[in-house]
CSV table of C-alpha atoms and ligand atoms in Angstrom, one decimal:
chain,number,residue,atom,x,y,z
A,1,MET,CA,-23.0,-8.6,-7.2
A,2,ALA,CA,-21.8,-5.5,-5.3
A,3,GLY,CA,-17.4,-4.6,-6.2
A,4,THR,CA,-14.9,-5.3,-3.6
A,5,PHE,CA,-12.8,-1.7,-3.9
A,6,THR,CA,-13.0,1.8,-5.0
A,7,PHE,CA,-10.6,4.8,-6.2
A,8,THR,CA,-9.9,7.8,-3.6
A,9,ILE,CA,-8.0,11.0,-4.3
A,10,ILE,CA,-6.6,12.6,-1.4
A,11,LYS,CA,-7.4,16.2,-2.6
A,12,PRO,CA,-4.7,19.3,-2.8
A,13,GLY,CA,-6.8,21.5,-0.4
A,14,ALA,CA,-6.0,18.0,2.9
A,15,VAL,CA,-2.7,17.5,1.3
A,16,SER,CA,-1.3,21.0,1.7
A,17,ASN,CA,-3.6,21.2,5.1
A,18,GLU,CA,-1.7,18.3,6.5
A,19,ASP,CA,-4.6,16.2,6.7
A,20,ILE,CA,-3.4,12.9,4.5
A,21,GLY,CA,-2.6,11.4,7.8
A,22,PRO,CA,-6.0,11.9,9.7
A,23,ILE,CA,-8.1,10.4,6.1
A,24,LEU,CA,-6.0,7.7,6.2
A,25,ASN,CA,-6.4,6.8,9.1
A,26,MET,CA,-10.6,7.3,9.2
A,27,ILE,CA,-10.4,5.7,6.0
A,28,ASN,CA,-8.1,2.1,8.1
A,29,GLU,CA,-10.7,2.7,10.9
A,30,ASN,CA,-13.8,2.1,8.7
A,31,GLY,CA,-12.0,-1.1,7.5
A,32,PHE,CA,-10.6,-0.6,4.6
A,33,HIS,CA,-7.8,-1.9,2.8
A,34,ILE,CA,-5.0,0.3,1.4
A,35,ALA,CA,-4.3,-1.5,-2.0
A,36,ALA,CA,-2.8,0.5,-3.6
A,37,MET,CA,-1.9,4.1,-3.0
A,38,LYS,CA,1.0,7.5,-4.5
A,39,LEU,CA,2.0,10.9,-4.4
A,40,ILE,CA,1.8,12.6,-7.4
A,41,LYS,CA,1.2,15.9,-8.8
A,42,LEU,CA,-1.2,15.7,-12.2
A,43,ARG,CA,-0.2,17.6,-15.5
A,44,THR,CA,-2.7,20.0,-16.9
A,45,ALA,CA,-3.6,17.4,-20.3
A,46,GLN,CA,-4.2,14.4,-17.0
A,47,ALA,CA,-6.7,16.4,-14.6
A,48,LYS,CA,-8.3,17.1,-18.3
A,49,LYS,CA,-8.7,13.2,-19.5
A,50,PHE,CA,-9.9,12.3,-15.7
A,51,TYR,CA,-12.0,15.3,-15.4
A,52,ALA,CA,-13.3,15.4,-19.1
A,53,VAL,CA,-17.1,13.7,-17.7
A,54,HIS,CA,-17.5,17.7,-16.0
A,55,SER,CA,-16.0,19.4,-19.7
A,56,GLU,CA,-19.1,21.3,-20.2
A,57,ARG,CA,-19.8,22.2,-17.1
A,58,PRO,CA,-19.3,26.1,-15.4
A,59,PHE,CA,-16.5,24.9,-12.8
A,60,TYR,CA,-14.3,22.7,-15.7
A,61,ASN,CA,-11.7,25.0,-15.5
A,62,ASP,CA,-11.5,26.1,-12.0
A,63,LEU,CA,-11.7,22.2,-11.0
A,64,ILE,CA,-8.6,21.8,-13.4
A,65,GLU,CA,-6.7,24.9,-12.2
A,66,PHE,CA,-7.3,23.4,-8.7
A,67,MET,CA,-6.7,19.9,-8.8
A,68,THR,CA,-3.0,20.7,-11.2
A,69,SER,CA,-2.5,23.0,-7.8
A,70,GLY,CA,0.2,21.2,-5.5
A,71,ALA,CA,0.3,17.1,-4.8
A,72,ILE,CA,-3.0,15.1,-4.3
A,73,LEU,CA,-2.9,11.2,-3.3
A,74,VAL,CA,-4.3,8.6,-5.1
A,75,ALA,CA,-5.4,5.5,-3.5
A,76,ILE,CA,-6.8,1.8,-4.4
A,77,LEU,CA,-9.1,0.9,-1.8
A,78,GLU,CA,-11.0,-2.4,-0.7
A,79,LYS,CA,-13.9,-3.5,1.2
A,80,ASP,CA,-16.8,-5.6,0.7
A,81,ASN,CA,-19.2,-2.9,-1.6
A,82,ALA,CA,-16.4,0.0,-1.8
A,83,VAL,CA,-18.3,2.1,-3.5
A,84,GLU,CA,-21.4,2.6,-1.5
A,85,GLU,CA,-19.7,1.8,1.8
A,86,TYR,CA,-16.6,4.8,0.8
A,87,ARG,CA,-19.1,7.2,-0.5
A,88,LYS,CA,-21.3,6.6,3.1
A,89,LEU,CA,-17.8,7.7,4.6
A,90,ILE,CA,-16.6,10.6,2.5
A,91,GLY,CA,-20.0,12.5,2.9
A,92,ASN,CA,-21.7,14.2,0.2
A,93,THR,CA,-20.1,16.4,-2.2
A,94,ASP,CA,-20.9,20.2,-1.1
A,95,PRO,CA,-19.4,19.9,2.9
A,96,LEU,CA,-23.0,22.6,4.0
A,97,LYS,CA,-24.8,18.9,3.6
A,98,ALA,CA,-22.1,16.2,4.3
A,99,GLU,CA,-23.0,14.0,7.5
A,100,GLU,CA,-21.9,14.4,10.9
A,101,GLY,CA,-18.9,11.9,11.0
A,102,THR,CA,-18.1,12.0,7.2
A,103,ILE,CA,-14.3,13.1,6.2
A,104,ARG,CA,-16.2,16.0,4.3
A,105,LYS,CA,-18.0,17.1,7.0
A,106,LYS,CA,-14.4,17.3,9.0
A,107,PHE,CA,-11.8,18.4,6.3
A,108,ALA,CA,-14.6,19.8,3.6
A,109,GLN,CA,-13.7,23.4,3.1
A,110,SER,CA,-15.8,23.9,-0.2
A,111,MET,CA,-17.3,22.6,-2.5
A,112,GLN,CA,-14.8,22.6,-4.9
A,113,LYS,CA,-11.7,21.5,-2.1
A,114,ASN,CA,-14.2,18.7,-0.8
A,115,ALA,CA,-11.3,16.9,0.4
A,116,VAL,CA,-11.5,13.9,-0.6
A,117,HIS,CA,-13.1,12.4,-4.2
A,118,GLY,CA,-14.6,8.7,-4.0
A,119,SER,CA,-15.5,6.6,-7.4
A,120,ASP,CA,-19.4,6.6,-8.0
A,121,SER,CA,-19.9,3.4,-10.2
A,122,ASP,CA,-17.7,-0.1,-9.2
A,123,GLU,CA,-17.5,0.7,-13.3
A,124,ASN,CA,-15.6,4.3,-13.0
A,125,ALA,CA,-14.2,2.9,-10.0
A,126,GLU,CA,-11.9,0.6,-12.3
A,127,ILE,CA,-11.8,2.7,-15.4
A,128,GLU,CA,-10.5,5.7,-12.5
A,129,ALA,CA,-8.5,3.2,-11.0
A,130,SER,CA,-6.2,1.5,-14.0
A,131,PHE,CA,-6.3,5.7,-15.5
A,132,PHE,CA,-3.1,6.1,-12.2
A,133,PHE,CA,-1.9,2.4,-11.3
A,134,SER,CA,-0.4,-0.2,-13.5
A,135,ASN,CA,-1.3,-3.7,-12.2
A,136,SER,CA,2.4,-4.3,-10.5
A,137,GLU,CA,0.9,-1.5,-8.0
A,138,ARG,CA,-1.9,-3.0,-7.6
A,139,PHE,CA,-2.1,-5.1,-3.6
A,140,SER,CA,-5.9,-7.6,-3.1
A,141,ILE,CA,-6.3,-8.4,-0.3
A,142,PHE,CA,-8.6,-10.9,-2.6
A,143,ASP,CA,-6.5,-12.3,-4.6
A,144,VAL,CA,-3.0,-11.2,-4.4
A,145,SER,CA,-2.4,-12.4,-8.4
A,146,ASP,CA,-4.6,-11.0,-10.3
A,147,PHE,CA,-6.4,-7.6,-9.5
B,1,CMP,P1,-15.4,15.5,-6.8
B,1,CMP,O1,-16.7,13.8,-6.9
B,1,CMP,O2,-14.5,14.0,-6.4
B,1,CMP,O3,-15.0,15.4,-8.9
B,1,CMP,C1,-15.4,16.0,-9.5
B,1,CMP,C2,-15.7,17.7,-8.4
B,1,CMP,O4,-16.4,18.8,-9.1
B,1,CMP,C3,-16.0,17.1,-7.3
B,1,CMP,O5,-15.4,16.5,-6.6
B,1,CMP,C4,-16.4,18.8,-6.4
B,1,CMP,O6,-15.4,19.0,-6.4
B,1,CMP,C5,-15.7,19.9,-7.7
B,1,CMP,N1,-17.4,20.1,-8.7
B,1,CMP,C6,-19.0,19.7,-8.5
B,1,CMP,N2,-20.0,20.1,-8.3
B,1,CMP,C7,-19.4,21.7,-8.2
B,1,CMP,C8,-20.2,22.6,-8.2
B,1,CMP,N3,-21.5,23.2,-8.2
B,1,CMP,N4,-19.2,23.6,-8.4
B,1,CMP,C9,-17.7,23.7,-8.0
B,1,CMP,N5,-17.3,22.2,-8.1
B,1,CMP,C10,-17.8,21.6,-7.9
């Protein structure tokens, strides 16, 4: 069965452009419930751990530098089939390939500054959500007592 939540980051470029409000509006208009949310600045060690899967990629150092360059918004979003539904809403990683009506089409500046992150599987949604949020910071509409 598909999961009911995904994890997202609104990245530094979109935060400094004052795009948090418009992006959250698109998220709400598309039927997602915000189950957890905070504005933070990643430390380098945290960013390296979060993006460890990309550590061998040529863009890794730039990615770490960018993701620690300013505030980010991290959030857990709930909806039936959330991972797939949210990936449809954010669009292609490369903004040049992002479909009309998607968050990246509207707000991404480049492949690196692509406005938002969305988990790519239910398993990663849980790993990423629990990286940033404790159980007492998560508020599920499906079961408030137990996330
Ligand atoms: P995201 O999927 O949120 O997390 C990993 C990020 O690495 C990805 O978004 C892009 O912002 C970035 N990324 C992926 N591929 C490339 C690439 N070829 N060049 C630069 N950045 C990339």
